[in-house]
Coordinates of C-alpha atoms and ligand atoms in Angstrom, one line a residue:
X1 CA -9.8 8.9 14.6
X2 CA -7.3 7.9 12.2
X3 CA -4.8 5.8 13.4
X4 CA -0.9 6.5 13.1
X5 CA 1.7 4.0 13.0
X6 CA 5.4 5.0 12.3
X7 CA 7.8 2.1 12.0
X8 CA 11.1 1.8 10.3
X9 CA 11.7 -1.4 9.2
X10 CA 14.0 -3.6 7.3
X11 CA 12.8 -4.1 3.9
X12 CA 11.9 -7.9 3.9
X13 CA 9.5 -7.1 6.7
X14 CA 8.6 -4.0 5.5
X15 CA 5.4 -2.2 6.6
X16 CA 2.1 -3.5 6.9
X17 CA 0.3 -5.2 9.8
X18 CA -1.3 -8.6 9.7
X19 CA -3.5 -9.6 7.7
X20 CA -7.4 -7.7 9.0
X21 CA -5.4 -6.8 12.2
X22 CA -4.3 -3.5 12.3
X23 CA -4.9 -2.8 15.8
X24 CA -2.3 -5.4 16.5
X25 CA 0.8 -3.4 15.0
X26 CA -0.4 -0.7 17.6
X27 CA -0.9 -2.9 20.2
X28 CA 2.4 -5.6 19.6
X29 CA 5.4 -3.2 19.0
X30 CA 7.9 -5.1 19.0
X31 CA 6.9 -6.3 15.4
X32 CA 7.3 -2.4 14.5
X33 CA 10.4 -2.1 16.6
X34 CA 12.2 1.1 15.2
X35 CA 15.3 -0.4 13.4
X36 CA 16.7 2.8 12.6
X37 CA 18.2 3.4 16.3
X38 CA 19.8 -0.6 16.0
X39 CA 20.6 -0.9 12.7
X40 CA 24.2 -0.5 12.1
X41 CA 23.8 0.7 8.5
X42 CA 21.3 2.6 8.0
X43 CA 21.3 2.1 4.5
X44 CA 19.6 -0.8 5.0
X45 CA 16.5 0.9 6.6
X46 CA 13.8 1.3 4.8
X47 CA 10.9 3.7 6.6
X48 CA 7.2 2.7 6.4
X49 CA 4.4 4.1 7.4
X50 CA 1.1 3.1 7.6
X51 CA -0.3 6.5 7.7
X52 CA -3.8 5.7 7.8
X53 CA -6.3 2.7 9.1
X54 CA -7.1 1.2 5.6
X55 CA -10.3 1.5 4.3
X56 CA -13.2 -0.5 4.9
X57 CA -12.9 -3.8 3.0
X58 CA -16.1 -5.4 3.2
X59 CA -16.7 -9.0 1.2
X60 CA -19.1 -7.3 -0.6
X61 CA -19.4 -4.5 -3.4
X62 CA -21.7 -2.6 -0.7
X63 CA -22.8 -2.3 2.5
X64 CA -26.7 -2.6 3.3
X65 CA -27.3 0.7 5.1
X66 CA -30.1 0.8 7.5
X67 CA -32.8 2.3 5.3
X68 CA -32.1 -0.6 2.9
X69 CA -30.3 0.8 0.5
X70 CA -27.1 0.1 -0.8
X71 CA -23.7 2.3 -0.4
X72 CA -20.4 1.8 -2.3
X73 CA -17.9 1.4 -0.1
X74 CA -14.7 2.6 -0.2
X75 CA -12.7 1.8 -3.1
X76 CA -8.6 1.1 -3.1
X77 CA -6.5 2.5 -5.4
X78 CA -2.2 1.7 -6.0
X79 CA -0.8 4.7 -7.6
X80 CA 3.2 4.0 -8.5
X81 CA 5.0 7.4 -8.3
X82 CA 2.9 9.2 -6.5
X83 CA 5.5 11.3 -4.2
X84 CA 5.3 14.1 -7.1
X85 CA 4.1 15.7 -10.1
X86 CA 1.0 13.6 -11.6
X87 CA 0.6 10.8 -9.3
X88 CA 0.2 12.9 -6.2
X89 CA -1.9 15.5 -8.1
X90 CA -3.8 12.5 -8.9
X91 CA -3.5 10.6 -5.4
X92 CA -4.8 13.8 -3.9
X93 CA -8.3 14.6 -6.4
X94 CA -8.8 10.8 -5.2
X95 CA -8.7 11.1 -1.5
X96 CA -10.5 14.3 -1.5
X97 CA -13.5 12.6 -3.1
X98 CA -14.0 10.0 0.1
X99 CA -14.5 7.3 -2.4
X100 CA -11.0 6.2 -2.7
X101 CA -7.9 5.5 -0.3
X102 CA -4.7 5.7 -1.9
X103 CA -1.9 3.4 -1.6
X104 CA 1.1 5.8 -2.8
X105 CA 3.7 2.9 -3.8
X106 CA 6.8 5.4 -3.9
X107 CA 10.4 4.5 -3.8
X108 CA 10.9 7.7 -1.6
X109 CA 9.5 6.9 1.7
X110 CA 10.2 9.9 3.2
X111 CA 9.6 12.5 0.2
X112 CA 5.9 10.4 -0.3
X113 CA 4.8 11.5 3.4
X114 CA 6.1 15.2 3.2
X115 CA 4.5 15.6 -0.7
X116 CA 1.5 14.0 0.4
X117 CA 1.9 16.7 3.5
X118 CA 2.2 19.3 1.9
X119 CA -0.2 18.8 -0.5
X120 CA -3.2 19.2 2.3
X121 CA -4.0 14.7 1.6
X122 CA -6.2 13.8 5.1
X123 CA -4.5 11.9 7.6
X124 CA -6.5 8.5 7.2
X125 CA -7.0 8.9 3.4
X126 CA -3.7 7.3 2.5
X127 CA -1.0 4.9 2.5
X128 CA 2.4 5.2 1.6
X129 CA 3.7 1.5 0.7
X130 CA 7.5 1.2 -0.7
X131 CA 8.1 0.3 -4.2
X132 CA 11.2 0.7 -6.2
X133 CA 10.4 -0.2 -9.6
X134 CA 14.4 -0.3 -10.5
X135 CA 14.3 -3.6 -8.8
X136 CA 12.1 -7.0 -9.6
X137 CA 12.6 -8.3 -6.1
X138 CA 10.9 -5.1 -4.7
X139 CA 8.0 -5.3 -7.4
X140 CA 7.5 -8.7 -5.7
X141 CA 7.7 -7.4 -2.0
X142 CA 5.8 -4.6 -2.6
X143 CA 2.7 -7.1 -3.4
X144 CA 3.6 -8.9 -0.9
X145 CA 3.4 -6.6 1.8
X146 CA 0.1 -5.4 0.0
X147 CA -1.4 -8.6 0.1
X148 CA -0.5 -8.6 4.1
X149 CA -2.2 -5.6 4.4
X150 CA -6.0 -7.2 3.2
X151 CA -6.8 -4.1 1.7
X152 CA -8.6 -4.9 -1.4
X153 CA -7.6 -4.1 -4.8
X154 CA -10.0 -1.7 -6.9
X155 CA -7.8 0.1 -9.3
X156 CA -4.1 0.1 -9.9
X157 CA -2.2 3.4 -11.7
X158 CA 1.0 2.5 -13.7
X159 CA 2.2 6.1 -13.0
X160 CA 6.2 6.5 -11.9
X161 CA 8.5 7.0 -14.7
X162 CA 11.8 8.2 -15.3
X163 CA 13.2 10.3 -18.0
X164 CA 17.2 11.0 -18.5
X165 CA 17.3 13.1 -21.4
X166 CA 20.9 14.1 -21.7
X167 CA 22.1 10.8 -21.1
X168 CA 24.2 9.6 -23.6
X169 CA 25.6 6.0 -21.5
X170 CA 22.8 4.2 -20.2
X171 CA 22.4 3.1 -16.3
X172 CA 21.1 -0.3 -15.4
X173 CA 18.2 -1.3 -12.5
X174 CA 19.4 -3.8 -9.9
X175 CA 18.3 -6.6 -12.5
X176 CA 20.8 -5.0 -14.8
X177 CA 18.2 -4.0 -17.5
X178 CA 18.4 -0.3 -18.8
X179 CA 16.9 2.1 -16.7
X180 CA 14.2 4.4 -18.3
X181 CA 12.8 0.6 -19.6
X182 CA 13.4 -1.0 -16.9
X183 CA 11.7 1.3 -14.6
X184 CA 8.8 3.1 -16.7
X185 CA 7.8 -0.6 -18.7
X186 CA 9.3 -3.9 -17.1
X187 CA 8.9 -2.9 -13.4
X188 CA 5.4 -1.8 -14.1
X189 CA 5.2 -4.9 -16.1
X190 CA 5.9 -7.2 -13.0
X191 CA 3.5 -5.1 -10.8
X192 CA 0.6 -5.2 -13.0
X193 CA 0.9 -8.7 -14.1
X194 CA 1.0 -9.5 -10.2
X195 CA -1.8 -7.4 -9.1
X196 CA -4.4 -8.7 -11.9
X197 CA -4.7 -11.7 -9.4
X198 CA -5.8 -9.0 -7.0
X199 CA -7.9 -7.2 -8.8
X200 CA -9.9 -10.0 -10.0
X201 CA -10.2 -11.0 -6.6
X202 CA -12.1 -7.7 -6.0
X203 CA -15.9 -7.5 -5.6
X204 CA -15.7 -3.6 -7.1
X205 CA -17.7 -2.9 -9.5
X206 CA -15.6 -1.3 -11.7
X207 CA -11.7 -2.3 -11.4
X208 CA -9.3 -0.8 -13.6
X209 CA -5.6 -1.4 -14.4
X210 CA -4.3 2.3 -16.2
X211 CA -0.7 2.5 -17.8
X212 CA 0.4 6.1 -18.3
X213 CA 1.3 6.7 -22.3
X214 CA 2.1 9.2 -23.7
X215 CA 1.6 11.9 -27.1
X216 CA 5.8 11.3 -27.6
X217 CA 5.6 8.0 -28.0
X218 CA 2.8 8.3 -31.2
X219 CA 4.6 9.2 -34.1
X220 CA 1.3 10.1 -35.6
X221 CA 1.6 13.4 -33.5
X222 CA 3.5 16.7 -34.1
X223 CA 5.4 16.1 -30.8
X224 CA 5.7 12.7 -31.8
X225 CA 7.7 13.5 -35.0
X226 CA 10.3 15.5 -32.8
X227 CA 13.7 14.1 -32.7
X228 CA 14.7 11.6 -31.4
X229 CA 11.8 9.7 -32.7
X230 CA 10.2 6.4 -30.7
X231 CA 10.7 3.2 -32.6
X232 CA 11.1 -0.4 -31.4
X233 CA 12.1 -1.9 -34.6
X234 CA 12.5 -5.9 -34.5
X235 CA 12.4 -5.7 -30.5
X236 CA 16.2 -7.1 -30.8
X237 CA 17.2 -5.3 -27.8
X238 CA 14.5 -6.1 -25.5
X239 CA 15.5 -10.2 -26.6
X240 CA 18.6 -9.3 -25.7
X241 CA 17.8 -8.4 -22.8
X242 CA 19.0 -4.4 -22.7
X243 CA 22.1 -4.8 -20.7
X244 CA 24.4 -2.6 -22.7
X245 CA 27.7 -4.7 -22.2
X246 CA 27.3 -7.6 -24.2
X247 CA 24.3 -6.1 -26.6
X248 CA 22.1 -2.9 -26.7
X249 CA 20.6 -1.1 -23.9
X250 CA 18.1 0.2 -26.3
X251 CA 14.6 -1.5 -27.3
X252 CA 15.4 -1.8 -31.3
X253 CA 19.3 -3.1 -30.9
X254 CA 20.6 0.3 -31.1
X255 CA 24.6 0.7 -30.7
X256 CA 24.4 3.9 -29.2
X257 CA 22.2 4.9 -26.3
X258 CA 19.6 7.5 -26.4
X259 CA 18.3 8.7 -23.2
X260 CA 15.5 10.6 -24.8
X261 CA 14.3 8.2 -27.1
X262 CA 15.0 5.5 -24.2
X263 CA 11.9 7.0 -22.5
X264 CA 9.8 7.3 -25.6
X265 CA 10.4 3.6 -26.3
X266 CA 9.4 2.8 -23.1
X267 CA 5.8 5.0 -23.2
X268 CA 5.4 2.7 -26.5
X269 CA 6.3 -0.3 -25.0
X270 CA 3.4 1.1 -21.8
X271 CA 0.4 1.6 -24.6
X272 CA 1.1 -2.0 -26.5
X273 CA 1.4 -3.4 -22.3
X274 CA -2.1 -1.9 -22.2
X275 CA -3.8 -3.2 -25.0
X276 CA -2.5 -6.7 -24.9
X277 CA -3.8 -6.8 -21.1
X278 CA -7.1 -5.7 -22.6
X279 CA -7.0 -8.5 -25.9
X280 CA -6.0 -11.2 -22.8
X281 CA -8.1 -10.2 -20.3
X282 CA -11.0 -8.3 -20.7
X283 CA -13.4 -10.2 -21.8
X284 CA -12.7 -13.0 -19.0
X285 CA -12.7 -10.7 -15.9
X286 CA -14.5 -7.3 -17.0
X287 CA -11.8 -5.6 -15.5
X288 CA -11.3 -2.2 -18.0
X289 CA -7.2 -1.6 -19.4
X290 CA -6.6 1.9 -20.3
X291 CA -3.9 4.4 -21.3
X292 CA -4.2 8.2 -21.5
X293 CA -1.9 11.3 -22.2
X294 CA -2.9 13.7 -19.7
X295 CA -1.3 16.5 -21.9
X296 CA 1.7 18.0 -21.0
X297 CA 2.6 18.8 -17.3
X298 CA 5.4 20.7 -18.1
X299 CA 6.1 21.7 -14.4
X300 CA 6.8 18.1 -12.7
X301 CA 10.1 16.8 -11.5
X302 CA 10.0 14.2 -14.8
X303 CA 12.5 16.8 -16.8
X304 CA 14.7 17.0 -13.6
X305 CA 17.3 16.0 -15.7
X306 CA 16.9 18.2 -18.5
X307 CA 19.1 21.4 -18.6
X308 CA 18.6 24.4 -16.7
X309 CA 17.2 26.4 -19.8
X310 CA 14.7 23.3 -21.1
X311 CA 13.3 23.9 -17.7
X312 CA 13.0 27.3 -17.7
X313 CA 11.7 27.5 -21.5
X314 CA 9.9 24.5 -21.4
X315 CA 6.3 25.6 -19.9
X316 CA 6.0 29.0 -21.3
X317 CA 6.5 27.3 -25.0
X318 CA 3.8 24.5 -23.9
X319 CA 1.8 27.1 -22.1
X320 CA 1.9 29.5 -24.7
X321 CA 2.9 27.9 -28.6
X322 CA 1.8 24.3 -28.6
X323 CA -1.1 25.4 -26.0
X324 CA -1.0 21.8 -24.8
X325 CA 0.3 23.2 -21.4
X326 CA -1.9 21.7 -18.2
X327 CA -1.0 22.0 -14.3
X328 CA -0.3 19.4 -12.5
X329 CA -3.9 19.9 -10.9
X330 CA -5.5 19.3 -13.9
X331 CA -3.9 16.7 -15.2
X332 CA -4.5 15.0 -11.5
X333 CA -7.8 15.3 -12.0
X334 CA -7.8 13.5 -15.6
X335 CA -5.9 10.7 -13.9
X336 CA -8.6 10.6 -11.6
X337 CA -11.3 10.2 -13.9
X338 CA -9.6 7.7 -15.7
X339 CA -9.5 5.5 -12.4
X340 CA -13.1 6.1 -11.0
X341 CA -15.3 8.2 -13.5
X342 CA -18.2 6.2 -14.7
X343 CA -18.2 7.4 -18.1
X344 CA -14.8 5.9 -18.4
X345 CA -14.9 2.4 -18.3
X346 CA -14.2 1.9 -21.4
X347 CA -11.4 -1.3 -22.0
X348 CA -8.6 -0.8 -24.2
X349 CA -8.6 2.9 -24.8
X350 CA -6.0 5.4 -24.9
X351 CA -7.6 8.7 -23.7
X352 CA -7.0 12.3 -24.2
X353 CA -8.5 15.8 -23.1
X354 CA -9.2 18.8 -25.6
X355 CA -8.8 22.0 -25.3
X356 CA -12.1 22.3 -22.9
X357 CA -10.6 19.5 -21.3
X358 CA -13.3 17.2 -22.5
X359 CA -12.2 13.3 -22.3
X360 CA -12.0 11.6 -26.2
X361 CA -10.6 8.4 -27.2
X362 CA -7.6 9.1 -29.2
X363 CA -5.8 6.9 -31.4
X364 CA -3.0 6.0 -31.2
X365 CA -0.2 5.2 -34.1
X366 CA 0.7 2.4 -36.0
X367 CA 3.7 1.0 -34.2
X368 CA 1.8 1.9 -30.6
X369 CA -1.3 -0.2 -31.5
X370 CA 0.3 -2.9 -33.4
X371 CA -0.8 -6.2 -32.4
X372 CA 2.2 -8.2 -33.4
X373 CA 4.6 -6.0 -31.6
X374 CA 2.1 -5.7 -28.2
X375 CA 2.4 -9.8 -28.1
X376 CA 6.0 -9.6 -29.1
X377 CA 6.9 -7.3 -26.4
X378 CA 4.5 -9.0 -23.8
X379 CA 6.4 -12.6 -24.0
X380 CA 9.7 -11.2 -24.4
X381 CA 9.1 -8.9 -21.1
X382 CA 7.8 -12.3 -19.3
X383 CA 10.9 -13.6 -20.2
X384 CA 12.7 -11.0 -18.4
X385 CA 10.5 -10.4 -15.2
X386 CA 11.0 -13.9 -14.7
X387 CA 7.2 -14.6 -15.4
X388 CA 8.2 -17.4 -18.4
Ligands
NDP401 P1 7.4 13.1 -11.9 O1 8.9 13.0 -12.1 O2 6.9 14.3 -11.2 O3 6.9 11.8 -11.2 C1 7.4 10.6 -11.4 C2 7.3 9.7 -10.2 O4 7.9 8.4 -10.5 C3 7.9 10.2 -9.0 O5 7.1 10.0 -7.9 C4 9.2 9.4 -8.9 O6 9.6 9.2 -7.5 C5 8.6 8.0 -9.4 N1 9.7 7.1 -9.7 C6 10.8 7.3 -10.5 N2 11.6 6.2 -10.5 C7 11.0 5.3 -9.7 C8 11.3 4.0 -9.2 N3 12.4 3.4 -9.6 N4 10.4 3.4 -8.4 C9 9.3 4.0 -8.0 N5 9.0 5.2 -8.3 C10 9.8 5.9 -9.2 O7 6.8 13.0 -13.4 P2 5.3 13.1 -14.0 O8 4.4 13.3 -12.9 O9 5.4 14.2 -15.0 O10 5.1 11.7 -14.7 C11 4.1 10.8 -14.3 C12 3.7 10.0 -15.5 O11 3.1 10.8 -16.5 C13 4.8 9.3 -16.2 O12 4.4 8.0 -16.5 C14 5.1 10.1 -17.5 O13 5.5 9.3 -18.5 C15 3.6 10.5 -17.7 N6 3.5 11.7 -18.6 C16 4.0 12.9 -18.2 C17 3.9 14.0 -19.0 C18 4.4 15.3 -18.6 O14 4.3 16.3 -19.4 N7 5.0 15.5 -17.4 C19 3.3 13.9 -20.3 C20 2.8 12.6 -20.6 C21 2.9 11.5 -19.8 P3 10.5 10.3 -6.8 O15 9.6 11.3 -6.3 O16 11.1 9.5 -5.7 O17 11.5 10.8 -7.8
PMR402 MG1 7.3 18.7 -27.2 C1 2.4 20.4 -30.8 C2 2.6 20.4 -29.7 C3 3.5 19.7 -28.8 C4 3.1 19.1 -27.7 C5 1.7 18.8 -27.2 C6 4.3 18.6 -27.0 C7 4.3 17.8 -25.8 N1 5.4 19.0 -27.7 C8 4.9 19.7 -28.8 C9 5.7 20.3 -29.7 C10 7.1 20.5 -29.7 N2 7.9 20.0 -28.7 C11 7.9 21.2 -30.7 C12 7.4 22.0 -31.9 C13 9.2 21.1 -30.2 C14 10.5 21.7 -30.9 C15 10.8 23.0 -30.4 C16 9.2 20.3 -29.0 C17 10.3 20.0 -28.3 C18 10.3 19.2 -27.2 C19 11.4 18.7 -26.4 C20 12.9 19.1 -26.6 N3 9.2 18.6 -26.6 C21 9.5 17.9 -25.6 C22 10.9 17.9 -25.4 C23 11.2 17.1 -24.3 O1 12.3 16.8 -23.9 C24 9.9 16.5 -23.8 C25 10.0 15.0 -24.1 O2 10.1 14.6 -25.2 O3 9.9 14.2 -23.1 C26 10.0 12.8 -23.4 C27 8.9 17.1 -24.6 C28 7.5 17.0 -24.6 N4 6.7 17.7 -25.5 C29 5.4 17.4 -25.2 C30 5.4 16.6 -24.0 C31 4.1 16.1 -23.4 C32 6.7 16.3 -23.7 C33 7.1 15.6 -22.5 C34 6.8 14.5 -22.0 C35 6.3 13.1 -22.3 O4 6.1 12.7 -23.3 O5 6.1 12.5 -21.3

């Protein structure tokens, strides 16, 4: 039966039992003691659940059966963002497979359980972790308290992102870097720079780290060309650090901010992340980098901040002019075979569906698959994750 554990906690003992010990958050509560009715601000309270008894995590790739033969077991997947749109569509074509658990790493606690509610996942086929990519120091907990959990790592899924079209003055994450970037490339940075440690520790047989992209941040697209346009130019605002006050909040050096083209820098800045992890480290660990565009889900809570009649016109004019309309179950399942189909294993590729939703390797444009600029951006981002 799967096992059920609610515990609100404070955030630097957030969530996960001991180390191969499950039972013993069950069995010890006072190490799950419910903050919430002592905390005097409960602010501060962060709720975690471990929804589920992880999956089995056996030293080896299989487990000999009876009869001799060999059975996968379970693999483990971290999807960022998964309390909506893609990442749960995505979270729940996983967990309905039985191959995969899914570790939802949401900022939301609370929205993560009721989406992945509502959306029918098992009981015992999840696990909603906390991550807030706005902040490094959670990036860091969040692995922590993964790495507490012995849960292995098979696959990771840069999802989560932020867009703030209308914005015209820029907001900053608690490291004080501008948001869309901050969130959608250097917390996602962090995180996957972390977890390669995990994932090469993981006797899977095929692991995969997968970085969201998108067709808006390839200029050699249609929707690429519409204003405003991605560009990172000399990188002079990511040296400087994007804070806004002192310099630019946006990648190139910019004086004025650009919301919109904010998050388009950011999906270029996720496609050069991807290849450089695959020129650094594929060929040493096996383990396969890939970016996609899963077309465009013109129904998810991503264009939350767009006006009311963008988000009214917006999917009829995908669904019906461009054509490049998919639901959010579709596109899930994409996502899915990105992380676990065997046809995809692929390193370095930046995938895309036609219009029978058949997988191809798309290419991507100059600026998004431009070595110089994928290293550039790599060392200046370790500068500012604190890695160098
Ligand atoms: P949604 O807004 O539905 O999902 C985004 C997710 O990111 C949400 O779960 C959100 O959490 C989470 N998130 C936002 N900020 C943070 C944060 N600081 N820390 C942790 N999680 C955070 O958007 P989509 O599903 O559409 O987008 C998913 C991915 O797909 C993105 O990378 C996007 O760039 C990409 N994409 C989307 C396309 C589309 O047409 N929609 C097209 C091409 C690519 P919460 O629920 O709490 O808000
Ligand atoms: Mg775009 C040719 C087809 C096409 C496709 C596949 C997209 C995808 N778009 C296309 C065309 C056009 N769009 C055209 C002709 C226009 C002018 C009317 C147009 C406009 C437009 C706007 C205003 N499109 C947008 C916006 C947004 O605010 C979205 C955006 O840029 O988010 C960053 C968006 C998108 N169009 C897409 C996709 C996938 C998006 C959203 C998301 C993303 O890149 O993540």
């Amino acid at each position: 039966m799967a096992l059920q554990v609610q515990a609100a906690l404070l955030p630097s003992t957030l969530s996960v039992p001991k180390k191969g010990n499950l039972g013993a958050a069950v069995k010890e509560p006072a190490a799950f003691l419910s903050v919430s009715q002592k905390a005097k601000k409960p602010s501060l309270v962060v709720r975690a659940q471990v929804a589920t008894a992880p999956p089995v995590a056996s030293p080896g790739a299989s487990t000999s059966r009876t009869d001799g033969k060999k059975t996968l077991r379970q693999g483990v997947v971290v999807i960022t963002g998964a309390s909506s749109g893609l990442g749960l569509a995505a979270a729940k074509a996983l967990a309905e497979t039985g191959k995969w658990h899914v570790v939802m790493a949401c900022r939301d606690f609370l929205k993560a359980a009721t989406a992945a509610k509502s959306a029918g996942m098992a009981a015992g086929s999840y696990t909603i972790m906390h991550l807030d990519l706005a902040s490094l120091d959670s990036v860091r907990q969040f692995v922590d308290n993964f790495r507490r959990s012995d849960m292995p790592l098979d696959a990771l899924v840069c999802n989560a992102a932020i867009y703030r079209p209308t914005a015209r003055t820029p907001t900053f994450t608690a490291d004080g870097y501008e948001m869309s970037v901050g969130v959608n490339h250097l917390g996602h940075f962090l995180l996957a720079r972390l977890m390669l440690d995990d994932l090469k520790k993981s006797d899977y047989p095929s692991r995969r780290l997968i970085i969201l992209g998108s067709i808006t941040g390839n200029s050699n697209t249609l929707a690429g060309n519409i204003p405003p346009k991605a560009g990172l130019g000399d990188l002079r605002g990511l040296a400087g650090g994007l804070r806004g006050q002192n310099g630019s909040a946006m990648v190139d050096g910019a004086e004025s901010f650009d919301g919109a083209k904010a998050y388009k820098d950011s999906k270029i800045c996720n496609m050069l992340t991807m290849q450089e992890f695959h020129r650094r480290f594929h060929e040493e660990t096996g383990i396969t980098f890939a970016s996609l565009y899963p077309g465009c889900i013109a129904t998810t809570g991503l264009f939350r901040e767009h006006i009311p009649l963008f988000r009214l016109l917006f999917p009829p004019f995908q669904r019906f002019v461009t054509k490049g309309f998919v639901s959010e179950a579709e596109s899930g399942k994409r996502l899915a075979q990105v992380v676990s189909d065997p046809s995809l294993t692929k390193s370095g590729v930046y995938w895309s569906w036609n219009k029978d939703s058949a997988s191809f390797e798309n290419q991507l444009s100059q600026e998004a698959s431009d070595p110089q600029k994928a290293k550039k951006v790599w060392e200046l981002s370790e500068k500012l994750v604190g890695l160098a």
